[in-house]
């Protein structure tokens, strides 16, 4: 006989435990624990609280409990917005970056030896300088002055000044550094070049040739230390730098300087060779075109576009592609070369493939020395 409250047929199959007749509680996994109850926005009043006048069935919990989840969502939205805004700002701030994959062009070199029309004057460096057009030139790096820098359409004033400063650095190491001039050093020049030109530079150093692209003396002023030495470490310099914007992604700097070196024969076994070691002057006119893209400015390097060099006194028959070949005090050049090239004259540096050094460019007894 069925118990009290049990159906006559007994407990139906599948009846949950807790209901009359027992069975599994299929709602056991749904548990309203304390944290769930506390997080509820609405909470039911107790029976005693509902007995009061105008009592409502439920009450609202404090607002801060309901907003905790909303605040997390708000913080996430703000972070996403800041990241997006930063990306847009950086993209707009630098719209004119250099095109990817653009390579530097090979250097173009023009080398003009200037032959003297008579014997090369000799003497002491001070006397030679005083009686030459370089009498009032400044010494060494002080002769390479920077012009005032002003912003261009696509480059700031500081970027223009950076280009001018790198150009001066290149002139100093490639024209005035004693280790480069007579010591055979090349690294001070190499580190300032665009990486795209390093292969050409290295070939010019290892196997120089007068082909318009691979003369070592197109990159730097250098003498054969077995033949000549510096009689005065302070080279006399005069010239200037100009700049212009070469499109939206490049600046170009042009240098036009005359360098005058006091040289003497190299010492062999401690004894000067040649005419008792008398000094003579050697003049090099360098006109360089240097280009800078934004990456070059950031990394403090340059692309050397062209190099036009006039140098003398030296014989036109000598190959100056590896080292310059100065004629020293008392020496003469092979006769028969055209006359008239003066490296001290203003204007564009142009001459035939071999020129003649004008007598006015040499130290002259008729030119009076300046008063101290």
Short mmCIF file of C-alpha atoms in Angstrom, two decimals:
data_model
loop_
_atom_site.label_atom_id
_atom_site.label_comp_id
_atom_site.label_asym_id
_atom_site.label_seq_id
_atom_site.Cartn_x
_atom_site.Cartn_y
_atom_site.Cartn_z
CA UNK A 1 0.00 0.00 0.00
CA UNK A 2 1.34 3.38 -0.97
CA UNK A 3 2.44 5.66 1.80
CA UNK A 4 0.69 8.92 2.67
CA UNK A 5 1.17 11.45 -0.03
CA UNK A 6 2.56 8.92 -2.51
CA UNK A 7 0.70 8.37 -5.76
CA UNK A 8 -1.08 5.07 -5.97
CA UNK A 9 1.28 3.83 -8.65
CA UNK A 10 4.33 4.82 -6.61
CA UNK A 11 6.92 7.42 -7.43
CA UNK A 12 7.10 8.14 -11.13
CA UNK A 13 10.37 7.31 -12.81
CA UNK A 14 12.65 10.39 -13.06
CA UNK A 15 10.92 12.30 -10.23
CA UNK A 16 13.56 14.66 -8.64
CA UNK A 17 14.78 13.95 -5.14
CA UNK A 18 13.06 16.30 -2.69
CA UNK A 19 9.72 15.81 -4.30
CA UNK A 20 7.58 13.16 -2.79
CA UNK A 21 9.03 9.88 -3.90
CA UNK A 22 12.67 11.08 -4.15
CA UNK A 23 14.86 11.22 -7.27
CA UNK A 24 17.78 13.31 -8.60
CA UNK A 25 17.62 17.09 -8.09
CA UNK A 26 18.16 18.44 -11.62
CA UNK A 27 18.48 22.01 -10.24
CA UNK A 28 21.27 21.19 -7.83
CA UNK A 29 23.89 22.87 -10.15
CA UNK A 30 22.00 26.16 -9.98
CA UNK A 31 23.24 27.62 -6.69
CA UNK A 32 22.45 31.17 -5.63
CA UNK A 33 25.46 31.75 -3.39
CA UNK A 34 26.17 34.85 -1.31
CA UNK A 35 28.22 36.64 -4.01
CA UNK A 36 25.44 36.19 -6.56
CA UNK A 37 22.86 37.57 -4.17
CA UNK A 38 25.02 40.54 -3.23
CA UNK A 39 25.60 41.42 -6.91
CA UNK A 40 21.87 41.55 -7.69
CA UNK A 41 20.59 45.01 -8.60
CA UNK A 42 17.17 44.36 -7.05
CA UNK A 43 16.51 42.63 -3.74
CA UNK A 44 13.18 41.45 -2.36
CA UNK A 45 11.95 42.94 0.95
CA UNK A 46 11.30 40.57 3.80
CA UNK A 47 7.69 39.68 4.71
CA UNK A 48 7.76 42.03 7.70
CA UNK A 49 9.11 44.90 5.56
CA UNK A 50 6.34 44.37 3.00
CA UNK A 51 3.67 44.76 5.71
CA UNK A 52 4.44 48.50 6.07
CA UNK A 53 2.40 51.19 4.33
CA UNK A 54 3.27 51.83 0.69
CA UNK A 55 5.80 49.08 0.89
CA UNK A 56 7.30 47.89 -2.40
CA UNK A 57 8.05 44.30 -3.17
CA UNK A 58 11.71 44.98 -4.00
CA UNK A 59 14.36 47.57 -3.24
CA UNK A 60 17.36 48.82 -5.22
CA UNK A 61 20.86 48.12 -3.95
CA UNK A 62 23.49 50.91 -3.75
CA UNK A 63 24.48 52.14 -7.20
CA UNK A 64 28.21 51.50 -6.79
CA UNK A 65 27.64 47.78 -6.64
CA UNK A 66 25.79 47.83 -9.95
CA UNK A 67 28.38 49.98 -11.66
CA UNK A 68 31.47 47.87 -10.98
CA UNK A 69 31.07 45.94 -14.23
CA UNK A 70 30.23 49.07 -16.22
CA UNK A 71 33.41 50.79 -15.03
CA UNK A 72 35.56 47.96 -16.32
CA UNK A 73 33.94 48.20 -19.73
CA UNK A 74 34.43 51.98 -19.74
CA UNK A 75 38.15 51.66 -18.91
CA UNK A 76 38.59 49.16 -21.74
CA UNK A 77 36.87 51.46 -24.23
CA UNK A 78 39.10 54.39 -23.17
CA UNK A 79 42.28 52.33 -23.59
CA UNK A 80 41.25 51.20 -27.08
CA UNK A 81 40.44 54.79 -28.04
CA UNK A 82 43.84 56.04 -26.80
CA UNK A 83 45.71 53.37 -28.74
CA UNK A 84 43.81 54.18 -31.92
CA UNK A 85 44.35 57.92 -31.47
CA UNK A 86 48.10 57.46 -30.93
CA UNK A 87 48.41 55.42 -34.13
CA UNK A 88 46.55 58.06 -36.14
CA UNK A 89 48.68 60.88 -34.65
CA UNK A 90 51.96 59.19 -35.53
CA UNK A 91 50.78 58.51 -39.08
CA UNK A 92 49.71 62.13 -39.62
CA UNK A 93 52.79 63.64 -37.93
CA UNK A 94 55.29 62.11 -40.39
CA UNK A 95 53.61 61.96 -43.79
CA UNK A 96 56.74 62.50 -45.90
CA UNK A 97 59.02 59.60 -45.12
CA UNK A 98 61.50 58.57 -47.83
CA UNK A 99 60.17 55.89 -50.17
CA UNK A 100 61.22 52.41 -49.11
CA UNK A 101 63.82 50.74 -51.30
CA UNK A 102 65.30 53.92 -52.84
CA UNK A 103 69.04 53.40 -53.23
CA UNK A 104 71.83 55.96 -53.30
CA UNK A 105 73.36 56.72 -56.69
CA UNK A 106 77.03 55.97 -57.48
CA UNK A 107 79.45 58.84 -56.95
CA UNK A 108 80.52 60.70 -60.11
CA UNK A 109 84.15 61.86 -60.03
CA UNK A 110 86.01 64.45 -62.12
CA UNK A 111 89.73 64.76 -61.43
CA UNK A 112 91.76 67.60 -63.00
CA UNK A 113 95.56 67.66 -62.42
CA UNK A 114 97.10 71.14 -62.76
CA UNK A 115 100.65 71.27 -64.12
CA UNK A 116 102.99 74.21 -63.28
CA UNK A 117 104.50 76.27 -66.07
CA UNK A 118 107.86 76.55 -64.34
CA UNK A 119 109.73 75.14 -61.35
CA UNK A 120 107.73 74.80 -58.14
CA UNK A 121 108.67 77.53 -55.62
CA UNK A 122 110.21 76.33 -52.36
CA UNK A 123 110.82 77.77 -48.92
CA UNK A 124 109.46 77.70 -45.41
CA UNK A 125 105.71 77.15 -44.93
CA UNK A 126 105.25 80.56 -43.30
CA UNK A 127 107.03 82.39 -46.13
CA UNK A 128 105.19 80.43 -48.83
CA UNK A 129 101.78 81.08 -47.29
CA UNK A 130 102.55 84.76 -46.82
CA UNK A 131 103.38 85.18 -50.51
CA UNK A 132 100.49 83.13 -51.88
CA UNK A 133 96.75 83.73 -52.42
CA UNK A 134 96.20 81.67 -49.23
CA UNK A 135 97.85 84.34 -47.06
CA UNK A 136 94.56 85.30 -45.42
CA UNK A 137 92.95 81.88 -45.38
CA UNK A 138 91.96 80.40 -42.05
CA UNK A 139 93.69 77.36 -40.63
CA UNK A 140 92.15 73.90 -40.67
CA UNK A 141 88.48 73.42 -39.62
CA UNK A 142 88.04 77.11 -38.73
CA UNK A 143 88.06 77.80 -42.48
CA UNK A 144 84.90 75.72 -43.01
CA UNK A 145 82.07 77.94 -41.84
CA UNK A 146 78.42 76.96 -41.63
CA UNK A 147 75.83 79.30 -43.15
CA UNK A 148 72.69 80.23 -41.26
CA UNK A 149 70.11 77.44 -41.39
CA UNK A 150 66.47 78.16 -42.19
CA UNK A 151 63.62 75.71 -42.54
CA UNK A 152 62.53 74.63 -45.99
CA UNK A 153 59.12 73.49 -47.15
CA UNK A 154 59.59 69.91 -45.93
CA UNK A 155 62.55 70.12 -43.52
CA UNK A 156 62.87 71.88 -40.19
CA UNK A 157 65.64 74.31 -39.26
CA UNK A 158 67.27 71.66 -37.06
CA UNK A 159 67.26 69.14 -39.92
CA UNK A 160 68.92 71.67 -42.25
CA UNK A 161 71.56 72.39 -39.60
CA UNK A 162 72.15 68.65 -39.16
CA UNK A 163 72.80 68.30 -42.91
CA UNK A 164 75.26 71.22 -42.87
CA UNK A 165 77.05 69.83 -39.83
CA UNK A 166 77.45 66.38 -41.41
CA UNK A 167 78.79 68.03 -44.59
CA UNK A 168 81.38 69.92 -42.54
CA UNK A 169 82.35 66.74 -40.69
CA UNK A 170 82.88 65.01 -44.03
CA UNK A 171 85.08 67.85 -45.30
CA UNK A 172 87.15 67.86 -42.12
CA UNK A 173 87.90 64.12 -42.10
CA UNK A 174 88.37 63.82 -45.89
CA UNK A 175 90.47 66.98 -46.38
CA UNK A 176 92.17 67.84 -43.08
CA UNK A 177 92.65 64.70 -40.96
CA UNK A 178 96.42 63.92 -40.97
CA UNK A 179 95.72 60.18 -40.67
CA UNK A 180 93.69 60.35 -43.87
CA UNK A 181 96.01 62.75 -45.72
CA UNK A 182 99.26 60.82 -45.30
CA UNK A 183 98.50 57.87 -43.02
CA UNK A 184 96.35 55.76 -45.29
CA UNK A 185 93.33 55.79 -42.94
CA UNK A 186 89.95 55.39 -44.65
CA UNK A 187 87.53 54.51 -41.83
CA UNK A 188 86.91 58.15 -40.71
CA UNK A 189 85.53 58.84 -44.20
CA UNK A 190 83.77 55.51 -44.67
CA UNK A 191 81.62 55.76 -41.53
CA UNK A 192 80.00 58.96 -42.85
CA UNK A 193 78.80 57.41 -46.12
CA UNK A 194 75.41 55.95 -47.03
CA UNK A 195 75.63 52.12 -46.90
CA UNK A 196 74.58 51.91 -50.56
CA UNK A 197 77.89 53.56 -51.54
CA UNK A 198 80.21 51.43 -49.42
CA UNK A 199 80.91 48.85 -52.11
CA UNK A 200 81.92 51.60 -54.54
CA UNK A 201 84.04 53.26 -51.86
CA UNK A 202 85.80 50.01 -50.92
CA UNK A 203 86.61 49.26 -54.56
CA UNK A 204 87.97 52.80 -54.98
CA UNK A 205 90.33 52.21 -52.05
CA UNK A 206 91.48 48.72 -53.05
CA UNK A 207 91.76 49.14 -56.84
CA UNK A 208 91.53 52.85 -57.75
CA UNK A 209 91.12 53.67 -61.42
CA UNK A 210 90.42 56.85 -63.37
CA UNK A 211 87.02 55.75 -64.72
CA UNK A 212 84.92 58.56 -63.25
CA UNK A 213 83.64 56.39 -60.39
CA UNK A 214 86.52 54.65 -58.61
CA UNK A 215 89.24 57.24 -57.91
CA UNK A 216 90.17 57.22 -54.23
CA UNK A 217 91.04 60.92 -54.49
CA UNK A 218 87.45 61.67 -55.46
CA UNK A 219 86.36 60.64 -51.96
CA UNK A 220 89.24 62.23 -50.03
CA UNK A 221 92.50 64.15 -50.30
CA UNK A 222 95.35 61.72 -49.86
CA UNK A 223 99.07 61.69 -50.58
CA UNK A 224 101.59 58.89 -50.87
CA UNK A 225 103.41 58.90 -47.49
CA UNK A 226 106.45 57.34 -49.16
CA UNK A 227 106.86 60.46 -51.29
CA UNK A 228 105.57 63.47 -49.33
CA UNK A 229 104.82 64.59 -45.78
CA UNK A 230 103.02 67.55 -44.26
CA UNK A 231 105.41 70.45 -43.61
CA UNK A 232 102.70 72.25 -41.63
CA UNK A 233 99.77 70.40 -40.00
CA UNK A 234 97.54 73.48 -40.25
CA UNK A 235 96.06 73.40 -43.75
CA UNK A 236 94.80 76.74 -45.09
CA UNK A 237 91.12 76.67 -46.09
CA UNK A 238 88.61 78.97 -47.72
CA UNK A 239 85.16 78.34 -49.18
CA UNK A 240 81.49 77.99 -48.39
CA UNK A 241 78.48 75.71 -48.08
CA UNK A 242 75.04 76.14 -49.65
CA UNK A 243 71.91 74.03 -49.38
CA UNK A 244 68.59 73.50 -51.10
CA UNK A 245 65.65 71.12 -50.89
CA UNK A 246 65.77 68.42 -53.57
CA UNK A 247 62.15 67.32 -53.41
CA UNK A 248 60.03 66.41 -50.41
CA UNK A 249 62.41 63.70 -49.18
CA UNK A 250 65.94 65.04 -49.65
CA UNK A 251 68.25 67.94 -48.87
CA UNK A 252 71.31 68.74 -50.99
CA UNK A 253 74.42 70.54 -49.71
CA UNK A 254 77.09 71.91 -52.05
CA UNK A 255 80.59 72.57 -50.74
CA UNK A 256 83.11 74.62 -52.69
CA UNK A 257 86.44 74.94 -50.88
CA UNK A 258 90.09 75.52 -51.68
CA UNK A 259 92.62 73.72 -49.50
CA UNK A 260 96.30 74.70 -49.50
CA UNK A 261 98.82 72.24 -48.08
CA UNK A 262 102.47 72.86 -47.19
CA UNK A 263 104.34 69.71 -48.22
CA UNK A 264 107.93 68.53 -48.08
CA UNK A 265 109.69 65.39 -49.32
CA UNK A 266 109.19 62.34 -47.16
CA UNK A 267 112.02 61.48 -44.79
CA UNK A 268 113.97 58.35 -45.60
CA UNK A 269 116.00 56.99 -42.73
CA UNK A 270 115.59 60.27 -40.83
CA UNK A 271 117.02 62.37 -43.69
CA UNK A 272 114.78 64.51 -45.91
CA UNK A 273 114.80 63.51 -49.55
CA UNK A 274 114.94 65.96 -52.45
CA UNK A 275 116.19 69.52 -52.11
CA UNK A 276 117.13 69.60 -48.42
CA UNK A 277 113.52 69.16 -47.40
CA UNK A 278 112.30 72.54 -48.65
CA UNK A 279 108.52 73.01 -48.38
CA UNK A 280 106.22 73.78 -51.28
CA UNK A 281 102.51 74.52 -51.54
CA UNK A 282 99.94 72.17 -53.06
CA UNK A 283 96.43 73.43 -53.76
CA UNK A 284 93.25 71.35 -54.03
CA UNK A 285 89.94 72.82 -55.15
CA UNK A 286 87.05 70.51 -54.13
CA UNK A 287 83.44 70.96 -55.16
CA UNK A 288 81.24 68.29 -53.59
CA UNK A 289 77.51 67.66 -53.88
CA UNK A 290 76.08 65.79 -50.90
CA UNK A 291 72.53 64.49 -50.53
CA UNK A 292 70.66 63.65 -47.34
CA UNK A 293 67.39 61.78 -46.96
CA UNK A 294 65.61 61.59 -43.60
CA UNK A 295 67.30 58.33 -42.67
CA UNK A 296 70.72 59.86 -43.42
CA UNK A 297 69.94 62.79 -41.13
CA UNK A 298 68.87 60.47 -38.31
CA UNK A 299 71.97 58.29 -38.68
CA UNK A 300 74.38 61.20 -39.38
CA UNK A 301 75.67 60.05 -42.76
CA UNK A 302 75.58 61.31 -46.34
CA UNK A 303 75.31 60.27 -49.97
CA UNK A 304 78.14 61.76 -52.00
CA UNK A 305 76.60 62.57 -55.40
CA UNK A 306 79.49 64.20 -57.27
CA UNK A 307 83.09 65.23 -56.67
CA UNK A 308 84.92 67.74 -58.86
CA UNK A 309 88.61 68.13 -57.97
CA UNK A 310 91.37 70.39 -59.34
CA UNK A 311 94.78 69.81 -57.80
CA UNK A 312 98.31 71.05 -58.46
CA UNK A 313 101.12 71.41 -59.03
CA UNK A 314 101.32 67.89 -60.43
CA UNK A 315 102.19 66.40 -63.79
CA UNK A 316 99.36 65.52 -66.16
CA UNK A 317 101.16 62.30 -67.02
CA UNK A 318 100.78 60.98 -63.46
CA UNK A 319 97.65 59.07 -62.50
CA UNK A 320 96.15 60.78 -59.43
CA UNK A 321 93.31 58.28 -58.91
CA UNK A 322 95.01 56.40 -56.06
CA UNK A 323 96.93 59.26 -54.44
CA UNK A 324 97.61 62.84 -55.47
CA UNK A 325 101.10 63.23 -56.97
CA UNK A 326 102.47 66.66 -55.99
CA UNK A 327 105.49 68.16 -57.70
CA UNK A 328 107.71 69.40 -54.89
CA UNK A 329 110.05 72.38 -54.59
CA UNK A 330 112.21 72.86 -57.70
CA UNK A 331 110.46 70.18 -59.79
CA UNK A 332 108.93 70.83 -63.20
CA UNK A 333 106.11 69.33 -65.21
CA UNK A 334 106.33 68.01 -68.74
CA UNK A 335 105.91 71.00 -71.08
CA UNK A 336 103.12 71.38 -73.59
CA UNK A 337 99.99 71.57 -71.40
CA UNK A 338 97.41 74.36 -71.87
CA UNK A 339 97.61 77.40 -69.59
CA UNK A 340 95.22 79.33 -67.43
CA UNK A 341 93.51 77.26 -64.67
CA UNK A 342 93.51 79.02 -61.30
CA UNK A 343 92.05 76.99 -58.38
CA UNK A 344 91.87 80.17 -56.28
CA UNK A 345 89.55 81.92 -58.76
CA UNK A 346 85.88 82.23 -57.88
CA UNK A 347 83.19 80.57 -59.97
CA UNK A 348 82.47 77.03 -61.07
CA UNK A 349 85.31 74.52 -60.82
CA UNK A 350 85.74 73.63 -64.49
CA UNK A 351 88.81 72.77 -66.54
CA UNK A 352 90.04 70.41 -69.22
CA UNK A 353 91.02 66.84 -68.31
CA UNK A 354 94.48 68.26 -67.71
CA UNK A 355 95.05 71.92 -66.89
CA UNK A 356 97.91 74.28 -66.32
CA UNK A 357 98.43 75.87 -62.93
CA UNK A 358 98.28 79.63 -63.36
CA UNK A 359 101.39 81.51 -62.16
CA UNK A 360 99.10 83.71 -60.06
CA UNK A 361 98.19 80.64 -58.01
CA UNK A 362 101.82 80.05 -56.97
CA UNK A 363 103.80 81.82 -54.22
CA UNK A 364 105.53 84.82 -55.79
CA UNK A 365 108.41 86.98 -54.56
CA UNK A 366 106.59 90.00 -55.99
CA UNK A 367 103.65 89.44 -53.64
CA UNK A 368 104.50 91.26 -50.43
CA UNK A 369 104.00 89.45 -47.15
CA UNK A 370 101.24 90.81 -44.88
CA UNK A 371 102.27 92.71 -41.80
CA UNK A 372 101.98 90.83 -38.51
#
